[in-house]
Amino acid sequence: MMKKVLLLSMLSVLLLSCSKPNEDKRTFILQGAWLLRHISYPTGLEEDYSEFGNGTVCHIYDTDSVLYECGLTKTPSGLVITPHGKVQVTLINKGGGELLYLENEDPHPLSITTDSTITIQRQGVLHSMVRANDIYQEWGNEIRDIIINEMQNENAMSRRYVLSAKERQQEKTIHWFALFLAFLILTALVALHFAITNRKAKRQLQLQLRQIQEVQENRPQVVRQAVMTVENIFFASDDYVALQKRMANGQRLKEEEYANIEELLKTVYPGFTSQLRSLYPMSELEYLVCLLIKLRIAPKEIASVLSRDISTISTVRSRLYKKVFGRKGSTKEWDDFILSMDT
């Protein structure tokens, strides 16, 4: 019985130890800027430091292994930096929020109050420091470079440097202005590219329209008569009459039937569809409207067959005229142009 009690007691202790949070695994990162806020002396004397008092001590930790120390004083023109030196540091986690902090192998106890407040003990004197992310982000690189350069100078740590907030703001303004200017230039280049492309396309289209007009105007009477004969035969054919009746009744055509219409038109106007496609990159609706116009189908019937409002069909025709000719035109002008393409 006694053995069972002992065994249960041991298991209980083991479970409690396993369930206790493991504070040793807590990680803490020193990297960044820290400002001295408070000093407590063994005699009971205490000193407080304002955020940017006269020579407030600042620590810049680089990857938790190097400390750059300086004095900071805030002035109307910016920050005054007084370099102190560079130290190799090591942070050893002792657990329970206690860390051993080594500066050039010289150990100092370090306590974590919060993620943004620490206390370092040096010869019995407690130095409380607070994290200063704004300093690190804004001036960290400059402070580090100043201290490194001073250590290489014969009069190391003897000069003071002013980090001008005005100059930094000017740098930011210049940076954003350069980005904005680059954006404007890029936008202008893109606009110029499209303008040149559109101008070339319009010139090519105008040339194409002139060629169509010249071919029609210079066509011999015999050829014109032959085209009219073929047209009369086509529009009197049983296939066309049946197609026209279906459209008059508002019957929608199947997709493959539009392909048959294209082939029928090619027998009468061999070059019509290719010329139509080359005028402008038309949508499927715009193309079908043009095909039906060429078949002498009335706009009202076109709207019914394509399941569109008559206003939509009118908009398509006037829009096509403007895009092809570069100026406003009526729906009738577009219809007349399509009907005149008898190649």
Coordinates of C-alpha atoms in Angstrom, one line a residue:
M1 CA 0.0 0.0 0.0
M2 CA 2.8 2.4 0.9
K3 CA 4.5 1.7 -2.4
K4 CA 1.3 2.6 -4.3
V5 CA 1.1 5.9 -2.4
L6 CA 4.7 6.8 -3.2
L7 CA 4.3 5.9 -6.8
L8 CA 1.1 8.1 -7.1
S9 CA 3.0 10.9 -5.4
M10 CA 5.9 10.7 -7.9
L11 CA 3.5 10.6 -10.8
S12 CA 1.7 13.7 -9.5
V13 CA 5.0 15.6 -9.1
L14 CA 6.0 14.6 -12.6
L15 CA 2.7 15.7 -14.1
L16 CA 2.8 19.0 -12.3
S17 CA 6.4 19.6 -13.6
C18 CA 5.3 18.8 -17.1
S19 CA 2.3 21.1 -17.0
K20 CA 4.3 24.1 -15.6
P21 CA 5.0 26.6 -18.3
N22 CA 8.6 26.4 -19.5
E23 CA 9.8 30.0 -19.2
D24 CA 13.3 29.0 -20.3
K25 CA 12.1 28.8 -23.8
R26 CA 11.1 32.4 -23.8
T27 CA 13.1 34.3 -26.4
F28 CA 14.1 38.0 -26.1
I29 CA 15.6 40.1 -28.8
L30 CA 17.8 43.1 -28.0
Q31 CA 18.3 44.2 -31.5
G32 CA 17.2 47.8 -31.9
A33 CA 17.6 51.1 -30.1
W34 CA 17.3 51.6 -26.3
L35 CA 17.3 54.8 -24.3
L36 CA 18.3 55.3 -20.7
R37 CA 15.4 56.3 -18.6
H38 CA 16.3 55.7 -14.9
I39 CA 19.3 55.0 -12.7
S40 CA 19.1 53.5 -9.2
Y41 CA 22.3 53.7 -7.0
P42 CA 23.0 51.4 -4.0
T43 CA 22.9 54.4 -1.8
G44 CA 19.2 55.0 -2.6
L45 CA 19.9 57.9 -4.9
E46 CA 17.9 57.8 -8.2
E47 CA 18.0 59.8 -11.4
D48 CA 15.4 60.1 -14.2
Y49 CA 16.2 61.0 -17.8
S50 CA 13.8 62.6 -20.3
E51 CA 13.4 61.0 -23.7
F52 CA 16.0 63.3 -25.3
G53 CA 17.6 65.1 -22.4
N54 CA 21.1 66.5 -22.2
G55 CA 23.3 63.6 -23.4
T56 CA 20.7 60.8 -22.9
V57 CA 22.5 57.5 -23.3
C58 CA 21.4 55.4 -26.4
H59 CA 22.3 51.8 -27.2
I60 CA 22.0 50.5 -30.7
Y61 CA 22.2 46.7 -30.7
D62 CA 23.1 45.1 -34.0
T63 CA 21.7 41.5 -34.2
D64 CA 22.1 41.1 -30.4
S65 CA 25.9 40.7 -30.7
V66 CA 27.3 44.3 -31.2
L67 CA 26.5 47.4 -29.1
Y68 CA 27.0 50.9 -30.5
E69 CA 26.7 53.4 -27.6
C70 CA 26.3 57.2 -27.9
G71 CA 24.8 60.2 -26.2
L72 CA 21.7 61.8 -27.7
T73 CA 20.4 65.3 -27.4
K74 CA 17.4 66.6 -29.1
T75 CA 17.6 70.1 -30.7
P76 CA 15.3 72.1 -32.9
S77 CA 17.4 71.2 -35.9
G78 CA 17.6 67.5 -35.2
L79 CA 19.5 65.0 -33.0
V80 CA 23.0 65.7 -31.7
I81 CA 25.1 62.4 -31.5
T82 CA 28.1 62.0 -29.2
P83 CA 29.8 58.7 -30.0
H84 CA 30.9 56.6 -27.0
G85 CA 32.1 53.3 -28.6
K86 CA 31.4 49.9 -29.8
V87 CA 31.2 46.7 -27.7
Q88 CA 30.8 43.0 -28.4
V89 CA 27.9 41.6 -26.4
T90 CA 26.5 38.2 -25.5
L91 CA 23.1 37.4 -24.1
I92 CA 22.7 34.2 -22.1
N93 CA 19.2 33.1 -21.0
K94 CA 19.2 31.9 -17.4
G95 CA 15.4 31.4 -17.4
G96 CA 12.6 33.0 -15.4
G97 CA 13.1 36.3 -17.2
E98 CA 16.7 36.6 -16.0
L99 CA 19.5 36.9 -18.5
L100 CA 23.3 37.2 -18.2
Y101 CA 24.5 40.1 -20.3
L102 CA 28.2 40.2 -21.3
E103 CA 29.9 43.3 -22.6
N104 CA 33.3 42.4 -23.9
E105 CA 33.1 39.2 -21.7
D106 CA 32.3 41.4 -18.6
P107 CA 29.1 39.9 -17.1
H108 CA 26.1 42.0 -16.0
P109 CA 22.7 40.7 -14.8
L110 CA 19.9 41.8 -17.1
S111 CA 16.2 41.7 -16.1
I112 CA 13.3 41.9 -18.5
T113 CA 10.5 44.0 -17.2
T114 CA 8.5 44.1 -20.4
D115 CA 9.3 43.6 -24.1
S116 CA 10.1 47.3 -24.2
T117 CA 11.8 47.8 -20.8
I118 CA 15.0 46.2 -19.4
T119 CA 17.3 46.7 -16.4
I120 CA 21.0 46.2 -16.6
Q121 CA 23.1 46.1 -13.4
R122 CA 26.6 47.5 -13.5
Q123 CA 28.6 47.4 -10.2
G124 CA 25.4 47.5 -8.2
V125 CA 23.9 50.4 -10.2
L126 CA 20.7 49.6 -12.0
H127 CA 20.2 51.1 -15.5
S128 CA 16.6 51.0 -16.7
M129 CA 16.3 51.4 -20.5
V130 CA 13.3 51.5 -22.8
R131 CA 13.0 50.4 -26.4
A132 CA 13.0 53.2 -29.0
N133 CA 11.9 51.7 -32.4
D134 CA 11.5 55.2 -34.0
I135 CA 15.1 56.0 -33.3
Y136 CA 16.3 52.7 -34.7
Q137 CA 14.2 52.9 -37.8
E138 CA 14.9 56.5 -38.6
W139 CA 18.5 57.0 -37.5
G140 CA 19.9 53.5 -36.6
N141 CA 22.2 53.1 -39.7
E142 CA 23.5 56.7 -39.4
I143 CA 24.4 56.4 -35.7
R144 CA 26.1 53.0 -36.3
D145 CA 28.2 54.4 -39.2
I146 CA 29.2 57.5 -37.2
I147 CA 30.5 55.4 -34.3
I148 CA 32.4 53.1 -36.7
N149 CA 34.0 56.0 -38.5
E150 CA 34.9 57.7 -35.2
M151 CA 36.6 54.5 -33.9
Q152 CA 38.9 54.6 -37.0
N153 CA 39.7 58.3 -36.3
E154 CA 42.7 59.4 -34.2
N155 CA 40.4 61.7 -32.2
A156 CA 37.9 58.9 -31.6
M157 CA 34.7 59.7 -29.7
S158 CA 35.6 63.4 -29.4
R159 CA 33.3 65.0 -31.9
R160 CA 29.5 65.6 -32.0
Y161 CA 27.3 65.1 -35.0
V162 CA 23.9 66.7 -35.9
L163 CA 21.4 64.4 -37.6
S164 CA 19.2 67.0 -39.3
A165 CA 15.5 66.3 -39.3
K166 CA 15.1 69.0 -42.0
E167 CA 17.6 67.3 -44.2
R168 CA 16.0 63.9 -43.7
Q169 CA 12.6 65.4 -44.6
Q170 CA 14.2 67.0 -47.7
E171 CA 15.6 63.7 -48.6
K172 CA 12.2 62.0 -48.3
T173 CA 10.6 64.8 -50.3
I174 CA 13.2 64.5 -53.0
H175 CA 12.8 60.7 -53.0
W176 CA 9.0 60.9 -53.4
F177 CA 9.3 63.7 -56.0
A178 CA 11.7 61.5 -58.0
L179 CA 9.3 58.6 -57.8
F180 CA 6.4 60.8 -58.8
L181 CA 8.4 62.3 -61.7
A182 CA 9.4 58.8 -62.9
F183 CA 5.7 57.8 -62.8
L184 CA 4.8 60.9 -64.8
I185 CA 7.5 60.2 -67.4
L186 CA 6.4 56.5 -67.6
T187 CA 2.8 57.6 -68.0
A188 CA 3.7 60.1 -70.7
L189 CA 5.8 57.5 -72.6
V190 CA 2.9 55.0 -72.5
A191 CA 0.5 57.7 -73.6
L192 CA 2.9 58.7 -76.4
H193 CA 3.2 55.0 -77.5
F194 CA -0.5 54.6 -77.7
A195 CA -0.9 57.9 -79.5
I196 CA 1.7 56.9 -82.1
T197 CA 0.1 53.4 -82.4
N198 CA -3.4 54.9 -82.9
R199 CA -2.1 57.4 -85.4
K200 CA -0.5 54.6 -87.4
A201 CA -3.6 52.6 -87.2
K202 CA -5.8 55.5 -88.4
R203 CA -3.4 56.2 -91.3
Q204 CA -3.5 52.6 -92.3
L205 CA -7.3 52.6 -92.0
Q206 CA -7.7 55.8 -94.0
L207 CA -5.4 54.3 -96.7
Q208 CA -7.5 51.1 -96.7
L209 CA -10.8 53.1 -97.0
R210 CA -9.3 55.1 -99.9
Q211 CA -8.3 51.9 -101.7
I212 CA -11.8 50.5 -101.3
Q213 CA -13.3 53.7 -102.6
E214 CA -10.8 53.8 -105.6
V215 CA -11.5 50.2 -106.5
Q216 CA -15.2 50.8 -106.5
E217 CA -14.9 54.1 -108.4
N218 CA -12.5 52.7 -111.0
R219 CA -14.4 49.5 -111.5
P220 CA -15.4 49.0 -115.2
Q221 CA -19.1 49.1 -116.1
V222 CA -19.0 45.5 -117.2
V223 CA -17.8 44.4 -113.7
R224 CA -20.4 46.5 -112.0
Q225 CA -23.1 45.0 -114.1
A226 CA -21.8 41.5 -113.3
V227 CA -21.8 42.2 -109.6
M228 CA -25.4 43.5 -109.8
T229 CA -26.4 40.3 -111.7
V230 CA -24.9 38.1 -109.0
E231 CA -26.6 40.2 -106.3
N232 CA -30.0 39.9 -107.9
I233 CA -29.6 36.2 -108.3
F234 CA -28.6 35.8 -104.6
F235 CA -31.4 38.0 -103.2
A236 CA -34.0 36.1 -105.3
S237 CA -32.7 32.7 -104.3
D238 CA -34.8 30.3 -102.2
D239 CA -32.1 30.2 -99.5
Y240 CA -32.2 34.0 -99.0
V241 CA -36.0 34.2 -99.2
A242 CA -36.3 31.5 -96.5
L243 CA -33.6 33.1 -94.4
Q244 CA -35.4 36.5 -94.6
K245 CA -38.7 35.0 -93.6
R246 CA -37.2 33.4 -90.5
M247 CA -35.7 36.7 -89.5
A248 CA -38.9 38.6 -90.2
N249 CA -40.6 36.1 -87.7
G250 CA -37.9 36.8 -85.1
Q251 CA -36.4 33.4 -85.1
R252 CA -32.9 33.2 -83.7
L253 CA -30.2 31.6 -85.8
K254 CA -27.9 28.9 -84.5
E255 CA -24.1 29.5 -84.3
E256 CA -23.4 27.3 -87.3
E257 CA -26.0 29.1 -89.4
Y258 CA -24.0 32.3 -89.1
A259 CA -21.1 30.4 -90.6
N260 CA -23.3 29.4 -93.5
I261 CA -24.3 33.1 -94.0
E262 CA -20.6 34.0 -94.2
E263 CA -20.1 31.4 -96.9
L264 CA -23.2 32.6 -98.8
L265 CA -21.9 36.2 -98.7
K266 CA -18.5 35.1 -100.0
T267 CA -20.1 33.7 -103.1
V268 CA -21.4 37.2 -103.9
Y269 CA -18.8 39.4 -102.2
P270 CA -15.6 37.4 -102.1
G271 CA -13.5 40.0 -100.2
F272 CA -16.3 41.5 -98.0
T273 CA -15.7 39.6 -94.7
S274 CA -11.9 39.9 -94.8
Q275 CA -12.1 43.7 -95.5
L276 CA -14.7 44.0 -92.7
R277 CA -12.4 42.3 -90.2
S278 CA -9.5 44.4 -91.2
L279 CA -11.3 47.7 -90.6
Y280 CA -11.5 47.4 -86.8
P281 CA -11.1 44.7 -84.2
M282 CA -14.9 44.1 -83.9
S283 CA -16.7 42.2 -81.2
E284 CA -18.9 39.3 -82.2
L285 CA -22.0 41.4 -81.9
E286 CA -20.6 44.2 -84.1
Y287 CA -19.6 41.7 -86.7
L288 CA -23.0 39.9 -86.8
V289 CA -24.7 43.3 -87.1
C290 CA -22.6 44.1 -90.1
L291 CA -23.3 40.7 -91.8
L292 CA -27.0 41.2 -91.3
I293 CA -26.9 44.7 -92.7
K294 CA -25.1 43.3 -95.8
L295 CA -28.0 40.9 -96.1
R296 CA -30.5 43.8 -96.3
I297 CA -32.0 42.9 -93.0
A298 CA -33.9 45.8 -91.3
P299 CA -32.5 47.1 -88.0
K300 CA -35.8 46.1 -86.2
E301 CA -35.4 42.5 -87.4
I302 CA -31.7 42.5 -86.5
A303 CA -32.5 43.4 -82.9
S304 CA -35.1 40.6 -82.7
V305 CA -32.8 38.0 -84.2
L306 CA -29.9 38.9 -81.9
S307 CA -32.2 39.4 -78.8
R308 CA -31.1 43.0 -78.4
D309 CA -33.0 46.3 -78.1
I310 CA -33.3 48.4 -81.3
S311 CA -31.4 51.2 -79.4
T312 CA -28.5 48.8 -78.8
I313 CA -28.3 48.0 -82.6
S314 CA -28.4 51.7 -83.4
T315 CA -25.6 52.4 -80.9
V316 CA -23.5 49.6 -82.4
R317 CA -23.8 51.1 -85.9
S318 CA -23.1 54.7 -84.9
R319 CA -20.2 53.6 -82.7
L320 CA -18.6 51.6 -85.5
Y321 CA -18.9 54.6 -87.9
K322 CA -17.1 56.9 -85.4
K323 CA -14.3 54.3 -84.7
V324 CA -13.7 53.6 -88.3
F325 CA -13.9 57.1 -89.8
G326 CA -12.8 59.1 -86.7
R327 CA -15.9 61.3 -86.7
K328 CA -19.6 61.1 -85.7
G329 CA -21.9 59.7 -88.2
S330 CA -25.5 58.5 -88.4
T331 CA -26.6 54.8 -88.5
K332 CA -27.7 55.3 -92.1
E333 CA -24.2 56.4 -93.1
W334 CA -22.7 53.2 -91.6
D335 CA -25.4 51.1 -93.3
D336 CA -24.6 52.8 -96.7
F337 CA -20.9 52.2 -96.2
I338 CA -21.4 48.5 -95.5
L339 CA -23.7 48.1 -98.5
S340 CA -21.2 49.9 -100.7
M341 CA -18.5 47.3 -100.0
D342 CA -19.3 45.1 -103.0
T343 CA -15.8 43.5 -103.4

